[in-house]
Coordinates of C-alpha atoms and ligand atoms in Angstrom, one line a residue:
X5 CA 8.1 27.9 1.0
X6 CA 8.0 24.2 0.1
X7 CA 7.5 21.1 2.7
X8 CA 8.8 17.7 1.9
X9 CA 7.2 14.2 3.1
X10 CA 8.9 10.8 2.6
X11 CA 6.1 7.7 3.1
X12 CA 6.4 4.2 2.4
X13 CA 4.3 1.3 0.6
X14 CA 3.0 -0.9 2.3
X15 CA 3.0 -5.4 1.9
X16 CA -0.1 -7.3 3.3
X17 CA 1.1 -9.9 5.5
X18 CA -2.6 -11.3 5.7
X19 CA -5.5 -9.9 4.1
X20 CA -8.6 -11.8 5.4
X21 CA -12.1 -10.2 3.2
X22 CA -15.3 -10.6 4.2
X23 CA -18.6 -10.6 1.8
X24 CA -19.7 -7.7 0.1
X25 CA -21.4 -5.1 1.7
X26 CA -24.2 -3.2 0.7
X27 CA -22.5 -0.1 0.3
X28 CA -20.1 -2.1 -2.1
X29 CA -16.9 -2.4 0.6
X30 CA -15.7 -5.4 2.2
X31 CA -14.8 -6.0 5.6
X32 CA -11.8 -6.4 6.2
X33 CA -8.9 -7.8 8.4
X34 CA -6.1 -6.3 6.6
X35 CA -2.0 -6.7 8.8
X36 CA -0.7 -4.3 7.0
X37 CA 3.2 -3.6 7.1
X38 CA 5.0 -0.8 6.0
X39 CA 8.1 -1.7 3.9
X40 CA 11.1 1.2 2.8
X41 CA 10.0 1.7 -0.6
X42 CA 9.2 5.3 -0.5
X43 CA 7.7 7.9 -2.7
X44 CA 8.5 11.7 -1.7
X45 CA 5.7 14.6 -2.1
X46 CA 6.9 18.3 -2.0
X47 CA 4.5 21.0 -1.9
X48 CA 4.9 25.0 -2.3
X49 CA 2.7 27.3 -2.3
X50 CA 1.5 28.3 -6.0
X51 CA -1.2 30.4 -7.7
X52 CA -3.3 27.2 -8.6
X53 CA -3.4 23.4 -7.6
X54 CA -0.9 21.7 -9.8
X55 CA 0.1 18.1 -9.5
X56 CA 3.3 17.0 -11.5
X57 CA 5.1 13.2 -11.2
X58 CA 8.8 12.4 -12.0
X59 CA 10.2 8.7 -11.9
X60 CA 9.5 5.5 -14.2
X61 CA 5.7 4.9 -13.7
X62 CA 5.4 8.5 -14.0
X63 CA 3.3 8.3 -17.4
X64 CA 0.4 6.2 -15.2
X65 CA -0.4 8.6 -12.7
X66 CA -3.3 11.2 -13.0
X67 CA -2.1 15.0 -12.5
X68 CA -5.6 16.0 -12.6
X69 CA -8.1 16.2 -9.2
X70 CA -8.6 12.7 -9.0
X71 CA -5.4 12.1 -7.7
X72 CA -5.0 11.3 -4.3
X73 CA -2.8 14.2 -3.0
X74 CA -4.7 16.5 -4.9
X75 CA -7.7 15.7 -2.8
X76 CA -6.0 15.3 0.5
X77 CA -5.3 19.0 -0.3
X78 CA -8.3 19.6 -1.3
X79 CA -10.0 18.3 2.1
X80 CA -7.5 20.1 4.4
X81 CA -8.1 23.1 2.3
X82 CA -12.0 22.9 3.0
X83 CA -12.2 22.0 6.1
X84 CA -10.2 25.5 6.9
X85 CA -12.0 27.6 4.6
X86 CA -8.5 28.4 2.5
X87 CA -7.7 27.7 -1.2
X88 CA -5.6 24.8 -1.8
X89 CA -3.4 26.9 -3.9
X90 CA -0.2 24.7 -3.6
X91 CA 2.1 22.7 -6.0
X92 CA 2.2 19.2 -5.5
X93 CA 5.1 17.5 -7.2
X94 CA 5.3 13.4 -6.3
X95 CA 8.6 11.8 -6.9
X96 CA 7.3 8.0 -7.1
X97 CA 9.3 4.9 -6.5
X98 CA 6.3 2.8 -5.5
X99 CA 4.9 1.2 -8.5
X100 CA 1.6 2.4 -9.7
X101 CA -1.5 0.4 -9.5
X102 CA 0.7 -2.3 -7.9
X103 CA -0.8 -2.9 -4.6
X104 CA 1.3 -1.8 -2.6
X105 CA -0.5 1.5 -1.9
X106 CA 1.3 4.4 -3.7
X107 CA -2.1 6.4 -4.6
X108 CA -2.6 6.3 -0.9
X109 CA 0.7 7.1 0.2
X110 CA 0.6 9.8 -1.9
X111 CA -2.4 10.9 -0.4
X112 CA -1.4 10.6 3.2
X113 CA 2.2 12.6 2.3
X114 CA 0.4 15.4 1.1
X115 CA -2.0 15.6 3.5
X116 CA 1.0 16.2 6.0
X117 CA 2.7 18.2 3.7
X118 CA 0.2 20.4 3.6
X119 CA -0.8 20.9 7.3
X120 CA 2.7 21.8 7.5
X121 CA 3.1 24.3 5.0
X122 CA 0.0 26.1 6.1
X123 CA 0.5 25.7 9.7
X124 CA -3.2 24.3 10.0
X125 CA -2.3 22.6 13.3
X126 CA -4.8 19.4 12.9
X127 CA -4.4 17.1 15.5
X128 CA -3.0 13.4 14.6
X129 CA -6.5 12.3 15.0
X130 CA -8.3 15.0 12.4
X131 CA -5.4 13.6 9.8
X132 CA -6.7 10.0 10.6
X133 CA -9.9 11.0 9.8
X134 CA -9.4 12.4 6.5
X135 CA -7.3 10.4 5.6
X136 CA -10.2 7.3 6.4
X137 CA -12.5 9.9 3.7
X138 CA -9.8 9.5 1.4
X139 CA -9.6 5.6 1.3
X140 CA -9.5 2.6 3.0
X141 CA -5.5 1.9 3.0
X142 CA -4.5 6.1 3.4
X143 CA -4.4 5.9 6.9
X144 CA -2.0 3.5 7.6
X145 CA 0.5 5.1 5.1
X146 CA 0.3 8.1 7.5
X147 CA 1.1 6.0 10.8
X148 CA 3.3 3.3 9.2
X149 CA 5.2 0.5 10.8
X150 CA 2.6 -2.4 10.9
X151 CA -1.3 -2.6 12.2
X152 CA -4.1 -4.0 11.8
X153 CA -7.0 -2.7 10.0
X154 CA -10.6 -3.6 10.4
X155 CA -13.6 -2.0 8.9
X156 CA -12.4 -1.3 5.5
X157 CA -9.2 -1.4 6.4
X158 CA -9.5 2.1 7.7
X159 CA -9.6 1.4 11.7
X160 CA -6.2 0.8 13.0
X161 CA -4.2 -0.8 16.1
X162 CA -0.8 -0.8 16.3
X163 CA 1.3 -4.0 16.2
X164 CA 4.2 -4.8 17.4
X165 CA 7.2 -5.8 14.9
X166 CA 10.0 -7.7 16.8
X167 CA 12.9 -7.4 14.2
X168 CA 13.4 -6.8 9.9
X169 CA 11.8 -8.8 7.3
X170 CA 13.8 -8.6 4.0
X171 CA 11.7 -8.5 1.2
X172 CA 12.0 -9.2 -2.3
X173 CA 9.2 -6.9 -4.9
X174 CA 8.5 -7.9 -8.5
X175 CA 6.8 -5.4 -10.7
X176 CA 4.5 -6.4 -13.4
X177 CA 4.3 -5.0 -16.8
X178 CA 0.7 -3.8 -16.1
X179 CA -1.1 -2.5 -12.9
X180 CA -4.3 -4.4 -11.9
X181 CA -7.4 -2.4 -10.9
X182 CA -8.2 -3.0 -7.2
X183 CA -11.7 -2.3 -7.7
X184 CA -11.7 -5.1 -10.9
X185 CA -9.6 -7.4 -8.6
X186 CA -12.5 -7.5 -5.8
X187 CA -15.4 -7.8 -8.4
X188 CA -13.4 -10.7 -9.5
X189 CA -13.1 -11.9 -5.7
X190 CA -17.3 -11.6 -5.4
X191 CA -17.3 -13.6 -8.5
X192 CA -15.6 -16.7 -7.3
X193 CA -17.2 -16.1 -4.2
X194 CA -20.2 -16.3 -5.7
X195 CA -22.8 -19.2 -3.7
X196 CA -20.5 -20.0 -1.1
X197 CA -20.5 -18.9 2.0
X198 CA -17.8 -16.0 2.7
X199 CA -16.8 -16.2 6.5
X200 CA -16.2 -13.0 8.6
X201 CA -12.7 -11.7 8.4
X202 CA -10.5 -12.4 11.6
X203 CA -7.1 -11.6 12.4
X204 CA -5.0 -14.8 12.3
X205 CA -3.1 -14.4 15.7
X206 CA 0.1 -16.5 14.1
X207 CA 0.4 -14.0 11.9
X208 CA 0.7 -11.2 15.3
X209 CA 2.7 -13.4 16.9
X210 CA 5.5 -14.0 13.8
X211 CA 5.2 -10.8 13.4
X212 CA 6.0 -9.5 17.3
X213 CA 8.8 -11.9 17.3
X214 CA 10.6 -10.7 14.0
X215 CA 10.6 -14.3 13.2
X216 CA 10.8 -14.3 9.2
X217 CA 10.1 -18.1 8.8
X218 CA 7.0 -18.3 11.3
X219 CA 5.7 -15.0 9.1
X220 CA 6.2 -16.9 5.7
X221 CA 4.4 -20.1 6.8
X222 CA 1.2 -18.0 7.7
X223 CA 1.3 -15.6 5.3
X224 CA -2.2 -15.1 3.2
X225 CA -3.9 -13.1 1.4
X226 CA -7.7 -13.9 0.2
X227 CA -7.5 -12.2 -3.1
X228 CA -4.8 -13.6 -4.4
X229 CA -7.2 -16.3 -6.5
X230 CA -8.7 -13.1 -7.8
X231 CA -5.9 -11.3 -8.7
X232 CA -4.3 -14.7 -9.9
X233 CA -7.5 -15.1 -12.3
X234 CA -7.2 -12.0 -13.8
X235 CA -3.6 -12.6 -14.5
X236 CA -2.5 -16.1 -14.4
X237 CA 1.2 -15.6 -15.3
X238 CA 1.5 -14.6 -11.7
X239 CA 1.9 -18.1 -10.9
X240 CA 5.2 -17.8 -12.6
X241 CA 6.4 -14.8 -10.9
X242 CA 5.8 -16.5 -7.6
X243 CA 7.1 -20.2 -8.3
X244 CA 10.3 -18.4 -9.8
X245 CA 11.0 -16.3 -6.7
X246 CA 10.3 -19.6 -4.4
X247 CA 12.6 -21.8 -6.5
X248 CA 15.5 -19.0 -6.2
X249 CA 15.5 -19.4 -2.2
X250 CA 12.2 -17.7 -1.2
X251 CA 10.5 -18.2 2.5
X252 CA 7.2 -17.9 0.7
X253 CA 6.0 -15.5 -2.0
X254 CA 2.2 -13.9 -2.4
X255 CA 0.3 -11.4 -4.8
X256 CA 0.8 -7.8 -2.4
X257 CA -2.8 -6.3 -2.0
X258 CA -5.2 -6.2 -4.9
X259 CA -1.8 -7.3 -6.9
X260 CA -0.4 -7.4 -9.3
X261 CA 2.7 -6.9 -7.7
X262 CA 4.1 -10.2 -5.9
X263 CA 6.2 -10.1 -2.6
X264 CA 9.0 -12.8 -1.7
X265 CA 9.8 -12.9 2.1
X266 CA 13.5 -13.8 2.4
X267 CA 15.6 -15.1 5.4
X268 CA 18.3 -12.2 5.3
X269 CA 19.4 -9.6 3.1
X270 CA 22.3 -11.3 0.7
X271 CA 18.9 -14.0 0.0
X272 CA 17.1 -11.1 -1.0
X273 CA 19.6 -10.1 -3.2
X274 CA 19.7 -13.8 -4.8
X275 CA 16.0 -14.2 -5.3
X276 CA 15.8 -10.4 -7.0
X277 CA 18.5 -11.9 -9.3
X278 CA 16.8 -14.7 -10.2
X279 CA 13.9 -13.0 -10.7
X280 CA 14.9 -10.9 -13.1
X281 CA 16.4 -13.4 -15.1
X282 CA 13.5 -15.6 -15.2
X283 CA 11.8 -13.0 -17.2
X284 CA 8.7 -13.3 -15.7
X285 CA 8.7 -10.1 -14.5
X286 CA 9.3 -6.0 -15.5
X287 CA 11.9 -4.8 -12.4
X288 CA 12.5 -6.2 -8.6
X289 CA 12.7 -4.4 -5.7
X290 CA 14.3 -4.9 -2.2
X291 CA 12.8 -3.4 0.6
X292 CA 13.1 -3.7 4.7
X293 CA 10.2 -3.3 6.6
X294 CA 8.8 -2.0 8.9
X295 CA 9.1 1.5 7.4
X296 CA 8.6 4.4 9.7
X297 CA 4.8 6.1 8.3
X298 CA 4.6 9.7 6.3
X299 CA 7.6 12.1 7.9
X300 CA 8.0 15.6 6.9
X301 CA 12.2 15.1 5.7
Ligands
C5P7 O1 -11.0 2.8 -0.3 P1 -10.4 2.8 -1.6 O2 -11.0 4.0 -2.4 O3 -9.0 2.7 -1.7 O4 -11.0 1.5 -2.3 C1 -10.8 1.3 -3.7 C2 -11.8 0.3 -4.2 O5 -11.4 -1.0 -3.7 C3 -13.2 0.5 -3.7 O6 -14.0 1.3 -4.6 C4 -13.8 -0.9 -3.7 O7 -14.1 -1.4 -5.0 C5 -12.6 -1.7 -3.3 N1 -12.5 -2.0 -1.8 C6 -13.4 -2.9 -1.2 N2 -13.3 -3.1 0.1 C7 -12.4 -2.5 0.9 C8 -11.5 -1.6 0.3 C9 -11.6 -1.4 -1.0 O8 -14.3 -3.4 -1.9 N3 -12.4 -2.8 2.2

């Protein structure tokens, strides 16, 4: 017996952070949006956990019990009193360590996948919550589509999305930690004065109306500088993708991958093409959003 979940990765549209908090987090006011690059997590039922990973960032992801859908696993497992004896094999599209969320996805899918294959019934809102144990961006891979998340990023509402956005993803040659990217962020912050984290209601409303052009013009994400200072050749990933045709172009998450929002699909195509041949990046992607959250396939 084997169950199959498909889940997406996810863009921020804005990512507003707050100061640090004394348990280390930051609040957050994170728009998230689910976009259709998808990885796909099978589990069967084995003698042992076992986590194996096919596809080109394969090498870069831990198969031990740190990973993500190893411990989702793990936490359904022990909250039923079973033995998470199941075989976890990820086939991953979403770039690793990229911001986009592909640990978390990963997480979110198997989570699913295995509530599924063990018929442990848990109720949408017990999946939430261990999903929130797991980290700050796993629950939204599991509910997709776009939301806001405050808190951590863990406390959803549901947005509305009034039409596609066509986006344009360019990979970088290496992944950038998310926990190094917001030390760098408290760093710069450092002796200024690091306003609470609001949702900007522009970026709501351009997103209800499906209107690509209002989105790009209040698109923003607050650690960009940071992800920008700990790798400054982004800046020629994103003036490359906004000289090719680009709406506007930012660092996605924690970075380091950057995110071109395009007018319709053939400009999408264009500005992937350009990218590439600027060299200033490893691979592009295309991707509509919103993407539909984790779904047994
Ligand atoms: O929640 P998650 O484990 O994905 O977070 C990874 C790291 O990102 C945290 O250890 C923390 O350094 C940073 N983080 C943060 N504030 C958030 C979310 C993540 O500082 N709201």
């Amino acid at each position: 017996m084997s169950v199959t979940v498909r889940v997406p990765a996810k863009v921020n549209v804005q990512l507003a952070v707050g100061a640090a908090r004394p348990d280390g987090f930051h609040d957050l006011a994170n728009v998230f949006l689910a976009v259709g690059l998808y990885d796909e997590v099978t589990v069967t039922e084995a003698e042992e956990l076992r986590v194996t990973c096919a596809g080109p960032d394969a090498a870069q992801v831990p198969l031990d019990r740190t990973n993500l859908a190893a411990r989702a696993a793990l936490a359904l497992a022990g909250r039923r009193g079973v033995e998470a004896n199941v075989h976890i094999h990820i086939a991953k599209d979403i770039p690793v360590a990229g911001g986009m969320a592909g640990g978390s996805a990963d997480g979110a899918a198997a989570l699913l996948a295995c509530d599924a294959l063990w018929g442990t019934g848990a109720s949408h809102e017990e999946l939430l919550d261990i999903c929130a144990e797991l980290g700050s961006d796993v629950p939204f891979a599991l509910v997709g589509g776009a939301a806001l998340g405050t808190g951590r990023g863990e406390k959803l509402r549901a947005l509305e999305v009034g039409g596609t956005f066509h986006w344009v993803f360019a990979m970088a040659h290496q992944g950038l930690s998310t926990p190094a990217v917001f030390r760098e962020f408290d760093r710069l912050g450092e002796g200024t004065d690091i306003p609470e984290p609001t949702a900007s209601q522009d970026v709501l409303d351009a997103l209800a109306k499906g209107d690509a052009h209002a989105l790009a013009a209040v698109l923003s994400n607050d650690l960009q500088p940071a992800a920008l200072s700990l790798r400054p050749s982004l800046a020629d990933t994103l003036a490359a993708g906004r000289a090719a045709g680009a709406l506007a172009g930012l660092v996605s998450g924690s970075g380091p991958t950057t995110a071109f929002l395009t007018p319709d699909a053939r400009t999408a195509e264009e500005v992937a093409e350009a990218l590439r041949a600027s060299g200033t990046c490893r691979a592009t992607r295309i991707a509509e959003a919103p993407a539909a959250g984790a779904t047994v396939v």
